[in-house]
Tab-separated table of C-alpha atoms in Angstrom:
chain	number	residue	atom	x	y	z
A	29	MET	CA	-62.203	-77.611	-11.649
A	30	LEU	CA	-60.689	-77.515	-8.518
A	31	PRO	CA	-60.703	-74.205	-6.041
A	32	GLY	CA	-57.620	-72.318	-6.944
A	33	ALA	CA	-56.230	-74.389	-9.623
A	34	PRO	CA	-54.742	-72.320	-12.712
A	35	GLY	CA	-57.249	-70.036	-14.487
A	36	GLY	CA	-59.907	-70.608	-11.378
A	37	GLY	CA	-62.800	-68.483	-10.098
A	38	ALA	CA	-62.695	-65.420	-8.085
A	39	GLY	CA	-60.152	-66.229	-5.498
A	40	SER	CA	-57.213	-65.747	-7.963
A	41	GLY	CA	-58.210	-61.868	-7.872
A	42	GLY	CA	-57.328	-61.249	-11.230
A	43	CYS	CA	-53.685	-62.072	-10.928
A	44	GLY	CA	-53.469	-64.863	-13.282
A	45	GLY	CA	-52.478	-67.271	-10.658
A	46	GLY	CA	-50.824	-67.319	-7.023
A	47	GLY	CA	-47.455	-67.014	-8.669
A	48	ARG	CA	-48.324	-63.942	-10.335
A	49	CYS	CA	-49.711	-62.468	-7.242
A	50	LEU	CA	-46.564	-63.320	-5.598
A	51	LEU	CA	-44.527	-61.705	-7.981
A	52	ARG	CA	-46.463	-58.268	-8.113
A	53	TRP	CA	-46.316	-58.505	-4.264
A	54	LEU	CA	-42.895	-58.590	-4.318
A	55	GLY	CA	-42.474	-55.968	-7.085
A	56	LEU	CA	-44.771	-53.591	-4.865
A	57	ARG	CA	-42.320	-54.069	-1.689
A	58	LEU	CA	-39.422	-53.553	-3.886
A	59	TRP	CA	-40.667	-50.466	-5.728
A	60	SER	CA	-41.501	-49.178	-1.762
A	61	ARG	CA	-38.213	-49.906	-0.250
A	62	ARG	CA	-36.420	-48.182	-3.615
A	63	GLY	CA	-39.048	-45.299	-3.638
A	64	THR	CA	-38.326	-45.084	0.611
A	65	LEU	CA	-34.420	-45.259	-0.214
A	66	LEU	CA	-34.745	-42.450	-2.765
A	67	PHE	CA	-36.755	-40.737	-0.538
A	68	ALA	CA	-33.900	-40.916	1.950
A	69	LEU	CA	-31.108	-39.932	-0.452
A	70	LEU	CA	-33.198	-36.558	-1.776
A	71	TRP	CA	-33.809	-35.632	1.723
A	72	PHE	CA	-29.939	-36.238	2.615
A	73	GLY	CA	-29.174	-34.163	-0.345
A	74	SER	CA	-31.354	-31.441	0.583
A	75	TRP	CA	-30.411	-31.035	3.807
A	76	LEU	CA	-26.612	-31.038	2.404
A	77	PHE	CA	-27.615	-28.348	0.284
A	78	LEU	CA	-29.196	-26.015	2.973
A	79	ASN	CA	-26.727	-26.495	5.156
A	80	GLY	CA	-23.784	-25.935	2.648
A	81	LEU	CA	-25.671	-22.665	1.868
A	82	VAL	CA	-25.728	-21.962	5.361
A	83	LEU	CA	-22.139	-22.425	5.802
A	84	VAL	CA	-21.151	-20.449	2.668
A	85	HIS	CA	-23.197	-17.757	4.031
A	86	ARG	CA	-21.345	-17.279	7.358
A	87	THR	CA	-17.656	-18.173	5.926
A	88	ILE	CA	-18.150	-16.264	2.871
A	89	LEU	CA	-21.046	-13.792	2.619
A	90	SER	CA	-20.666	-12.771	5.953
A	91	ASP	CA	-17.132	-11.957	5.876
A	92	PHE	CA	-17.706	-10.033	2.455
A	93	CYS	CA	-16.039	-6.462	2.517
A	94	THR	CA	-19.387	-4.544	2.404
A	95	ASP	CA	-19.759	-0.584	2.923
A	96	ASP	CA	-22.834	-0.905	5.150
A	97	LYS	CA	-21.144	-3.525	7.526
A	98	SER	CA	-17.970	-1.382	7.876
A	99	LYS	CA	-20.039	1.643	9.160
A	100	ARG	CA	-22.047	-0.238	11.275
A	101	ILE	CA	-18.802	-1.298	13.108
A	102	LEU	CA	-17.684	2.202	13.180
A	103	GLN	CA	-20.928	3.149	14.633
A	104	ARG	CA	-20.393	0.685	17.733
A	105	LEU	CA	-16.934	2.084	17.994
A	106	CYS	CA	-18.256	5.311	18.664
A	107	LEU	CA	-21.334	4.078	20.656
A	108	ASP	CA	-18.618	2.529	23.175
A	109	PHE	CA	-16.860	6.186	23.005
A	110	SER	CA	-20.063	7.516	23.991
A	111	ARG	CA	-20.602	5.535	27.116
A	112	GLY	CA	-16.836	6.118	28.317
A	113	SER	CA	-15.792	2.333	27.677
A	114	LEU	CA	-12.767	3.305	25.352
A	115	SER	CA	-11.105	6.134	24.267
A	116	GLY	CA	-8.014	7.294	21.695
A	117	ASP	CA	-6.728	10.426	20.051
A	118	LEU	CA	-8.806	9.240	16.964
A	119	CYS	CA	-12.030	9.174	18.774
A	120	GLU	CA	-12.999	12.828	19.267
A	121	ASP	CA	-12.541	13.624	15.404
A	122	LEU	CA	-14.106	10.211	14.480
A	123	CYS	CA	-16.955	10.156	16.647
A	124	VAL	CA	-17.766	13.897	17.397
A	125	GLY	CA	-16.237	16.230	15.259
A	126	GLY	CA	-16.774	14.175	12.022
A	127	LEU	CA	-13.308	14.915	10.574
A	128	VAL	CA	-12.616	11.154	9.880
A	129	GLU	CA	-14.617	10.163	6.658
A	130	TYR	CA	-15.210	6.604	5.817
A	131	GLN	CA	-14.065	5.715	2.073
A	132	ARG	CA	-14.287	1.786	1.423
A	133	CYS	CA	-13.506	-1.726	2.995
A	134	LEU	CA	-10.465	-2.824	1.731
A	135	TYR	CA	-10.085	-6.265	3.647
A	136	TYR	CA	-12.460	-8.425	6.117
A	137	GLU	CA	-11.794	-11.944	7.136
A	138	ASN	CA	-12.149	-13.420	10.565
A	139	GLY	CA	-12.920	-10.254	12.051
A	140	LYS	CA	-9.901	-8.887	11.164
A	141	LYS	CA	-11.101	-5.340	9.491
A	142	VAL	CA	-9.249	-2.961	7.369
A	143	MET	CA	-10.657	0.370	5.899
A	144	GLU	CA	-9.712	3.202	4.154
A	145	ALA	CA	-10.735	6.669	5.416
A	146	ARG	CA	-9.748	10.565	5.198
A	147	TRP	CA	-8.959	11.997	8.358
A	148	ARG	CA	-8.504	15.892	8.509
A	149	GLY	CA	-8.096	15.758	4.504
A	150	ASN	CA	-5.231	12.996	4.374
A	151	ARG	CA	-5.884	9.189	3.440
A	152	VAL	CA	-5.131	6.775	6.336
A	153	ILE	CA	-5.829	3.251	6.870
A	154	LEU	CA	-8.026	1.978	9.809
A	155	LYS	CA	-7.303	-1.466	10.928
A	156	SER	CA	-8.446	-4.018	13.850
A	157	LYS	CA	-7.677	-7.872	14.101
A	158	LEU	CA	-11.240	-8.170	15.546
A	159	GLU	CA	-14.347	-6.386	14.721
A	160	ASN	CA	-15.597	-5.687	18.422
A	161	PHE	CA	-13.724	-3.709	21.183
A	162	SER	CA	-15.619	-6.118	23.549
A	163	SER	CA	-14.096	-9.351	21.834
A	164	TYR	CA	-10.718	-8.534	23.070
A	165	GLU	CA	-9.587	-9.788	26.661
A	166	PRO	CA	-9.917	-6.882	29.024
A	167	LEU	CA	-6.714	-5.843	31.402
A	168	GLY	CA	-7.169	-8.540	34.228
A	169	LEU	CA	-5.835	-5.755	36.789
A	170	LEU	CA	-8.835	-3.755	36.512
A	171	ASP	CA	-10.827	-6.627	38.188
A	172	TYR	CA	-9.036	-5.991	41.283
A	173	GLN	CA	-9.475	-2.461	41.041
A	174	GLU	CA	-11.380	-0.298	43.000
A	175	THR	CA	-14.163	2.055	41.429
A	176	GLY	CA	-12.565	5.172	40.878
A	177	GLU	CA	-9.287	4.262	41.408
A	178	GLU	CA	-6.666	4.788	38.397
A	179	LEU	CA	-3.457	3.361	37.989
A	180	SER	CA	-0.328	4.860	37.926
A	181	ALA	CA	1.976	5.535	35.102
A	182	LEU	CA	4.308	3.298	36.386
A	183	ASP	CA	1.967	0.328	36.541
A	184	VAL	CA	0.873	0.852	33.214
A	185	VAL	CA	4.616	0.804	31.970
A	186	LEU	CA	5.097	-2.210	33.737
A	187	TYR	CA	1.914	-4.323	31.940
A	188	ALA	CA	2.431	-2.897	28.692
A	189	THR	CA	6.246	-3.567	28.890
A	190	LEU	CA	5.230	-7.564	29.615
A	191	GLU	CA	2.849	-7.863	26.754
A	192	VAL	CA	5.203	-6.189	24.368
A	193	ARG	CA	7.645	-8.514	25.330
A	194	ASN	CA	5.289	-11.488	24.952
A	195	SER	CA	3.926	-10.318	21.792
A	196	LEU	CA	7.832	-9.760	20.087
A	197	GLY	CA	8.780	-12.945	21.859
A	198	LEU	CA	12.030	-11.192	23.399
A	199	ALA	CA	13.341	-11.849	26.955
A	200	GLU	CA	13.359	-8.870	29.858
A	201	GLU	CA	17.122	-8.482	29.010
A	202	GLU	CA	16.753	-8.622	25.553
A	203	GLU	CA	14.021	-6.386	24.854
A	204	GLU	CA	16.014	-3.847	27.189
A	205	GLU	CA	18.446	-3.726	24.241
A	206	GLY	CA	17.385	-4.312	20.915
A	207	GLY	CA	14.498	-5.754	19.868
A	208	GLY	CA	16.273	-3.863	22.130
A	209	ARG	CA	15.693	-0.245	21.726
A	210	ASN	CA	12.342	-1.069	20.085
A	211	GLY	CA	10.229	-1.375	23.123
A	212	SER	CA	12.295	1.344	25.436
A	213	LEU	CA	11.816	4.315	23.322
A	214	TRP	CA	8.101	3.683	23.905
A	215	ARG	CA	8.430	3.190	27.407
A	216	GLN	CA	10.000	6.367	27.823
A	217	LYS	CA	7.074	8.200	25.826
A	218	LEU	CA	4.609	6.522	28.833
A	219	LYS	CA	6.697	7.402	31.630
A	220	LEU	CA	6.889	11.165	30.364
A	221	ARG	CA	3.193	11.401	31.434
A	222	GLU	CA	2.654	12.418	34.644
A	223	LYS	CA	-1.307	12.108	35.260
A	224	SER	CA	-2.526	8.474	35.827
A	225	TYR	CA	-4.370	6.441	33.202
A	226	SER	CA	-8.569	6.017	33.110
A	227	ARG	CA	-10.285	2.750	32.623
A	228	ALA	CA	-11.261	3.461	29.206
A	229	GLU	CA	-7.469	4.400	28.400
A	230	LEU	CA	-6.387	1.360	29.774
A	231	GLY	CA	-8.813	-0.994	27.990
A	232	SER	CA	-7.979	0.603	24.312
A	233	LEU	CA	-4.488	0.253	25.469
A	234	TRP	CA	-4.721	-3.318	26.242
A	235	ALA	CA	-6.883	-4.038	22.989
A	236	LEU	CA	-3.923	-2.462	20.788
A	237	LEU	CA	-1.340	-4.689	22.589
A	238	GLN	CA	-3.449	-7.717	21.935
A	239	GLN	CA	-2.872	-6.802	17.954
A	240	GLU	CA	0.690	-8.152	17.061
A	241	GLU	CA	1.062	-5.977	14.028
A	242	TYR	CA	0.201	-2.694	16.059
A	243	THR	CA	2.794	-3.739	18.607
A	244	PHE	CA	5.436	-4.454	16.068
A	245	LEU	CA	4.777	-0.878	14.051
A	246	ARG	CA	4.259	0.695	17.632
A	247	VAL	CA	7.216	-0.212	18.512
A	248	LEU	CA	9.526	0.495	15.523
A	249	GLN	CA	7.850	3.475	15.060
A	250	ASP	CA	10.930	5.564	15.676
A	251	LEU	CA	13.638	3.479	14.717
A	252	SER	CA	12.718	2.085	10.974
A	253	PRO	CA	11.994	4.212	7.885
A	254	HIS	CA	10.880	0.796	6.615
A	255	VAL	CA	7.627	0.039	8.282
A	256	ALA	CA	4.198	1.723	7.941
A	257	GLN	CA	3.506	4.903	10.571
A	258	VAL	CA	1.105	4.503	13.283
A	259	LEU	CA	-0.903	7.846	13.275
A	260	GLY	CA	-3.600	7.639	15.886
A	261	SER	CA	-5.884	5.214	17.675
A	262	CYS	CA	-9.683	4.840	18.739
A	263	GLY	CA	-10.264	1.622	20.862
A	264	HIS	CA	-9.370	-1.412	18.933
A	265	PHE	CA	-8.615	0.426	15.744
A	266	TYR	CA	-5.590	2.200	14.944
A	267	ALA	CA	-4.815	4.472	12.098
A	268	VAL	CA	-1.268	3.997	9.486
A	269	GLU	CA	-0.216	6.075	6.680
A	270	PHE	CA	-2.036	5.405	3.601
A	271	LEU	CA	0.586	3.989	0.892
A	272	SER	CA	-0.535	2.442	-2.289
A	273	ALA	CA	0.486	-1.771	-1.794
A	274	GLY	CA	2.107	-3.631	-4.607
A	275	HIS	CA	0.133	-5.529	-7.162
A	276	ALA	CA	1.247	-9.146	-7.981
A	277	TRP	CA	-0.487	-8.908	-11.296
A	278	ASP	CA	1.587	-5.798	-12.382
A	279	GLN	CA	4.570	-6.435	-14.076
A	280	ASN	CA	6.709	-3.707	-12.291
A	281	LEU	CA	4.771	-4.782	-9.193
A	282	PHE	CA	3.986	-1.291	-8.082
A	283	SER	CA	1.899	1.171	-9.916
A	284	MET	CA	4.417	3.594	-11.813
A	285	ASP	CA	1.948	6.394	-11.907
A	286	GLU	CA	1.550	6.132	-8.023
A	287	VAL	CA	5.273	6.198	-7.406
A	288	PRO	CA	6.732	9.601	-6.892
A	289	GLY	CA	9.313	10.727	-9.684
A	290	HIS	CA	8.166	8.287	-12.192
A	291	ALA	CA	8.040	10.034	-15.887
A	292	GLY	CA	4.284	8.875	-16.085
A	293	GLY	CA	3.267	10.863	-13.045
A	294	SER	CA	4.738	14.050	-11.449
A	295	GLY	CA	8.244	13.291	-12.204
A	296	ARG	CA	10.546	12.589	-15.068
A	297	TRP	CA	12.159	8.896	-13.811
A	298	SER	CA	11.717	6.358	-16.281
A	299	SER	CA	9.881	2.839	-15.437
A	300	ARG	CA	13.105	1.031	-14.992
A	301	LEU	CA	14.971	3.611	-13.431
A	302	VAL	CA	12.274	4.002	-10.633
A	303	VAL	CA	12.621	-0.070	-10.419
A	304	HIS	CA	15.723	0.062	-9.719
A	305	ARG	CA	16.035	2.716	-7.013
A	306	ILE	CA	12.670	1.012	-5.192
A	307	ALA	CA	15.156	-2.504	-5.620
A	308	LEU	CA	17.771	-0.279	-4.016
A	309	SER	CA	15.452	0.142	-1.085
A	310	PHE	CA	14.325	-3.304	-0.645
A	311	MET	CA	18.339	-4.253	-0.610
A	312	ASP	CA	18.741	-1.314	2.103
A	313	MET	CA	15.504	-2.891	4.131
A	314	VAL	CA	16.910	-6.462	4.089
A	315	ARG	CA	20.284	-5.080	5.452
A	316	HIS	CA	18.524	-2.832	8.027
A	317	PHE	CA	16.035	-5.874	9.314
A	318	ASP	CA	19.436	-8.226	9.350
A	319	ASN	CA	21.712	-6.158	11.487
A	320	ASP	CA	20.280	-3.094	12.768
A	321	PHE	CA	18.640	-4.675	15.764
A	322	THR	CA	20.073	-6.965	18.351
A	323	HIS	CA	18.024	-9.769	16.777
A	324	LYS	CA	17.592	-10.410	12.855
A	325	LEU	CA	13.998	-9.803	12.076
A	326	HIS	CA	12.498	-12.061	9.721
A	327	LEU	CA	9.905	-12.012	7.236
A	328	CYS	CA	7.872	-14.752	6.778
A	329	ASP	CA	5.352	-13.629	4.050
A	330	VAL	CA	6.788	-11.635	1.317
A	331	LYS	CA	4.743	-10.654	-1.850
A	332	PRO	CA	3.992	-7.514	-3.482
A	333	GLU	CA	0.714	-6.547	-1.953
A	334	ASN	CA	2.780	-6.600	1.485
A	335	PHE	CA	4.877	-3.861	0.649
A	336	ALA	CA	4.459	-0.011	-0.662
A	337	VAL	CA	6.719	2.731	-1.586
A	338	ARG	CA	7.008	6.233	0.406
A	339	LYS	CA	8.770	9.197	-0.765
A	340	ASP	CA	11.279	10.194	1.708
A	341	LEU	CA	13.040	13.351	2.680
A	342	THR	CA	15.646	11.087	4.577
A	343	VAL	CA	18.239	8.905	3.339
A	344	SER	CA	19.672	5.869	5.076
A	345	ARG	CA	23.458	5.781	5.047
A	346	SER	CA	23.774	3.058	2.919
A	347	ILE	CA	21.444	4.447	0.579
A	348	GLN	CA	23.004	7.976	0.498
A	349	GLU	CA	26.434	6.403	-0.328
A	350	VAL	CA	24.969	4.539	-3.726
A	351	LEU	CA	23.267	7.497	-4.767
A	352	THR	CA	26.226	9.825	-4.086
A	353	GLU	CA	28.030	8.102	-6.675
A	354	VAL	CA	24.636	8.644	-9.299
A	355	LEU	CA	23.033	11.744	-8.373
A	356	THR	CA	23.530	15.141	-6.867
A	357	VAL	CA	22.845	15.088	-3.298
A	358	SER	CA	20.306	17.739	-3.342
A	359	ARG	CA	18.293	15.895	-5.803
A	360	SER	CA	18.883	12.786	-4.066
A	361	ILE	CA	17.650	13.542	-0.729
A	362	GLN	CA	14.474	15.294	-2.404
A	363	GLU	CA	13.566	11.923	-4.406
A	364	VAL	CA	14.876	9.073	-2.104
A	365	LEU	CA	11.771	6.042	-2.630
A	366	THR	CA	11.733	3.852	0.557
A	367	VAL	CA	10.058	0.274	0.486
A	368	VAL	CA	7.752	0.079	3.508
A	369	ALA	CA	6.135	-2.962	4.964
A	370	ILE	CA	2.564	-2.621	5.661
A	371	ASP	CA	1.571	-5.814	6.721
A	372	VAL	CA	3.699	-7.580	9.182
A	373	ASP	CA	1.180	-10.017	10.794
A	374	MET	CA	4.438	-12.542	9.492
A	375	ALA	CA	7.617	-10.960	10.953
A	376	PHE	CA	9.429	-12.068	13.798
A	377	PHE	CA	12.256	-11.476	15.748
A	378	GLU	CA	14.760	-14.148	16.079
A	379	PRO	CA	13.928	-15.530	19.370
A	380	LYS	CA	10.431	-16.142	18.549
A	381	MET	CA	11.316	-17.256	14.931
A	382	ARG	CA	13.145	-20.083	16.406
A	383	ASP	CA	10.292	-21.162	18.758
A	384	ILE	CA	7.919	-21.106	15.679
A	385	LEU	CA	10.302	-23.375	13.566
A	386	GLU	CA	11.452	-25.871	16.216
A	387	GLN	CA	8.651	-28.380	15.574
A	388	ASN	CA	8.349	-32.144	15.169
A	389	CYS	CA	8.994	-33.393	11.607
A	390	SER	CA	9.523	-36.204	9.505
A	391	SER	CA	11.091	-34.426	6.616
A	392	ASP	CA	12.185	-30.710	5.625
A	393	ASP	CA	8.830	-30.336	4.383
A	394	ASP	CA	7.425	-30.186	7.830
A	395	CYS	CA	9.963	-27.111	8.787
A	396	ASN	CA	8.335	-24.989	6.470
A	397	PHE	CA	6.347	-21.706	7.667
A	398	PHE	CA	5.030	-19.749	4.862
A	399	ASP	CA	8.451	-18.121	3.628
A	400	CYS	CA	10.594	-19.278	6.636
A	401	TRP	CA	12.266	-22.763	5.960
A	402	SER	CA	14.140	-24.750	8.542
A	403	ARG	CA	15.667	-28.528	7.859
A	404	CYS	CA	14.080	-31.684	10.028
A	405	GLU	CA	16.941	-32.946	12.009
A	406	ALA	CA	16.531	-36.890	11.453
A	407	GLU	CA	18.010	-37.821	14.722
A	408	ARG	CA	15.448	-35.402	16.963
A	409	ARG	CA	12.907	-35.616	14.453
A	410	ARG	CA	12.730	-32.107	15.286
A	411	CYS	CA	13.106	-29.009	13.085
A	412	SER	CA	15.869	-26.929	13.319
A	413	PRO	CA	15.313	-23.729	15.244
A	414	ARG	CA	17.884	-21.973	12.737
A	415	ARG	CA	16.149	-20.423	9.770
A	416	ARG	CA	17.347	-22.161	6.374
A	417	ASN	CA	17.059	-19.493	3.946
A	418	THR	CA	17.167	-15.601	4.586
A	419	ASN	CA	15.150	-12.555	3.874
A	420	LEU	CA	17.201	-11.333	0.770
A	421	GLN	CA	16.595	-15.174	-0.769
A	422	VAL	CA	13.085	-14.591	-0.492
A	423	ILE	CA	12.839	-11.325	-2.036
A	424	CYS	CA	14.994	-12.141	-5.035
A	425	GLU	CA	12.611	-14.974	-5.467
A	426	LYS	CA	9.576	-13.482	-5.127
A	427	ILE	CA	10.213	-9.505	-5.855
A	428	PHE	CA	13.667	-9.281	-8.183
A	429	ARG	CA	12.773	-12.410	-10.442
A	430	PRO	CA	9.454	-11.141	-11.836
A	431	TRP	CA	11.127	-7.477	-12.305
A	432	PHE	CA	14.013	-8.320	-13.784
A	433	SER	CA	13.194	-11.499	-15.976
A	434	PRO	CA	13.821	-11.440	-19.934
A	435	THR	CA	9.920	-11.457	-20.228
A	436	VAL	CA	9.694	-7.976	-18.433
A	437	LEU	CA	12.777	-6.562	-19.882
A	438	GLY	CA	12.047	-7.305	-23.541
A	439	ALA	CA	14.759	-5.933	-25.889
A	440	LYS	CA	17.059	-4.621	-22.810
A	441	ALA	CA	17.218	-8.508	-21.506
A	442	GLY	CA	20.557	-9.089	-23.620
A	443	LEU	CA	22.296	-5.929	-22.257
A	444	PRO	CA	25.402	-6.984	-20.438
A	445	LEU	CA	24.414	-5.086	-17.100
A	446	GLN	CA	20.702	-6.781	-17.350
A	447	VAL	CA	22.408	-10.088	-17.651
A	448	GLU	CA	24.323	-9.784	-14.869
A	449	LEU	CA	21.512	-9.032	-12.873
A	450	GLN	CA	19.975	-11.679	-14.162
A	451	ARG	CA	22.544	-13.991	-13.033
A	452	ALA	CA	22.961	-12.126	-9.438
A	453	VAL	CA	19.201	-12.499	-8.789
A	454	GLN	CA	19.721	-16.291	-9.866
A	455	ASP	CA	22.240	-16.659	-7.473
A	456	CYS	CA	20.487	-14.960	-4.747
A	457	SER	CA	17.448	-17.189	-4.965
A	458	GLU	CA	19.380	-20.717	-4.760
A	459	THR	CA	21.607	-18.953	-1.796
A	460	ASP	CA	20.675	-21.692	1.175
A	461	GLY	CA	21.533	-20.048	4.437
A	462	ASP	CA	25.298	-19.157	3.972
A	463	GLU	CA	25.965	-16.064	5.699
A	464	GLY	CA	28.988	-15.504	3.908
A	465	GLY	CA	27.532	-16.366	0.676
A	466	ALA	CA	24.432	-14.129	1.742
A	467	ARG	CA	26.911	-11.369	2.347
A	468	ARG	CA	28.723	-11.916	-1.301
A	469	VAL	CA	25.609	-11.933	-3.245
A	470	HIS	CA	24.262	-8.799	-1.425
A	471	GLN	CA	27.437	-6.791	-2.186
A	472	ARG	CA	26.975	-8.154	-5.829
A	473	LEU	CA	23.530	-7.120	-6.462
A	474	LEU	CA	24.227	-3.860	-4.794
A	475	ALA	CA	27.175	-3.346	-7.258
A	476	VAL	CA	24.917	-4.176	-10.207
A	477	LEU	CA	22.158	-1.923	-9.496
A	478	ARG	CA	24.965	0.998	-8.594
A	479	ALA	CA	25.802	0.657	-12.390
A	480	LEU	CA	22.482	0.446	-13.791
A	481	LEU	CA	21.350	3.412	-11.863
A	482	GLN	CA	24.764	5.494	-13.420
A	483	GLU	CA	23.849	3.961	-16.881
A	484	GLU	CA	20.252	4.918	-16.789
A	485	VAL	CA	20.272	9.138	-15.187
A	486	ALA	CA	20.201	11.604	-17.427
A	487	PRO	CA	23.632	13.279	-18.194
A	488	GLU	CA	22.733	16.467	-16.196
A	489	ASP	CA	22.083	14.710	-13.029
A	490	ARG	CA	25.163	12.550	-13.158
A	491	LYS	CA	28.201	13.258	-10.692
A	492	TRP	CA	31.841	12.476	-11.322
A	493	THR	CA	31.013	10.207	-14.165
A	494	GLU	CA	33.117	12.347	-16.181
A	495	ASP	CA	35.634	12.638	-13.444
A	496	GLU	CA	35.976	8.542	-12.905
A	497	PRO	CA	34.660	6.876	-16.053
A	498	GLU	CA	36.064	3.561	-14.733
A	499	SER	CA	34.134	3.801	-11.468
A	500	VAL	CA	31.089	2.145	-13.213
A	501	HIS	CA	32.904	-0.891	-14.134
A	502	MET	CA	35.163	-1.239	-11.156
A	503	ALA	CA	32.035	-1.727	-9.208
A	504	LEU	CA	31.171	-4.921	-11.073
A	505	ASN	CA	35.231	-6.526	-10.323
A	506	PHE	CA	33.719	-8.780	-7.872
C-alpha cells in the first residue's frame, strides 16, 4: 500500500484520511471564530449593561429625593453662611437658632430642590433651582470691586432691575409700567435701604435673581393674590408659603379635607359648592392675568399640581360682585377661596411669550410650546408670535372638564344648570384665539357658576334670593 493511501498507516493520525483531517481542522477554526464572536458579543453586552447601571445611577438614583441628601445640602448651605459667603433673613434661624426644622424632600431633579420645612412653627416650602450656591454665576461687578469696598444701594437697584427685566423679558420702558408696576415696587423697597450691601448679600441676591420663578414671585408679591408668597431666603434657597397642591388623580383635583370651609373638614360647605367657588377663583385668576398688567401673563403649564387653594380675608372686586349676589357680605369675606399658582416656571409675560413662540416651523405641531400654541405661517416658515389658544381655554380643558364631567357629577349630571355648565366648558375648550369669543365664554361660565352657587347655598346664607327670584334665571340669558 502506498504511503498516504486511504486507510493507510500512522501518517493518517487517526483522521480516517486526509479529507477528514481537513474537515476537522475547518470545524475547529469555525468553532474558534464562533467562540470568539460569542465572547465579543458577551463582553459588549456586559459593557452595555454596566454602563446602563451607571447611567441609571447618575440620572435616577442620584436625583432620588432622599432626606439624607436634602440634609447634606442644607448643611453645606449653613457652612457657606458660617464662612460669610452668603446671607439672608432665613439664615440665622436655619443655621444658628434651630428655628427651621427640615420635614421632608418633595422634589429633586437636575439640581432643582424642593423641600418642606417648619419655620417658627409654620409650614413652608424651601426651593432652589440649583443644589449648590457655587453653581450660580457670581455677580461680575464684584470682580472689579476693591477688597472691603461695598456697592451703594443705587448700584444694587440698577443691576437688580436689569436682571429682573432680562428674566421677565420686558424692555426698560415696559418694565417701568406694567409688567410694569411689577418691578417698580421691588425697586422702591431696595431704594429704602440707606446702608450699602455686603458681598454676601450681593452674592445671595444675584443667585436668587438667576431663578426665574423666584424673580416672578418676588416681583408680583404685592400685585397679585394668585401667586405664592415669598417669605424669606438664605443664599440661593427661598421660602414660600405652604399650600397643598392639587392632584390629577383626585376627582376634585384638590383634597376637600384640606380646603377651608369644606363640610368634611372644619367648615360646612359641600364638595360641589367648594368646587364651584374654586372654579370661580380660577376665572378671577384668568381675568387678572389677562388684564391687570401692561402685558398678558401666559400660563404654559396648566395642571392641578401647579395650583393650590388659599383661604383669604381680602376679596377681589370681581369675586365680591358675584358673592354678594349669593352670600351675606360678612360670610363671603370670611371664607373666600383663592386659587394660587405655586409653580410658575412656565409663566411668561407677552413679550417673552412672543420670543418663545416665533421659531422656525414646517407645520403647526412645531409651534406648540407645552400648553401655549401658535400657528405655522407657511410663507415665512415661522411660527406666529401670537398665541393661538388662551389661558381660559387651557383651564377649561385641563381643570374644568374633569371637574364637571358626567362621570364625576353622577346623578346631578342631568340637572339643567349642570348641563349648561358642561356645554359652556365644552365651548370654552374649543375657543380658538378669538378674543371676542373668549370674553363671551368667560361671561357665560361666570353666569352659570353664579347661578349654581345661589342654588346650592343654604337658605340662611342667601341674600336677595326671596326679594329677586328672577335674578338667577336672568343671569342665564346670554
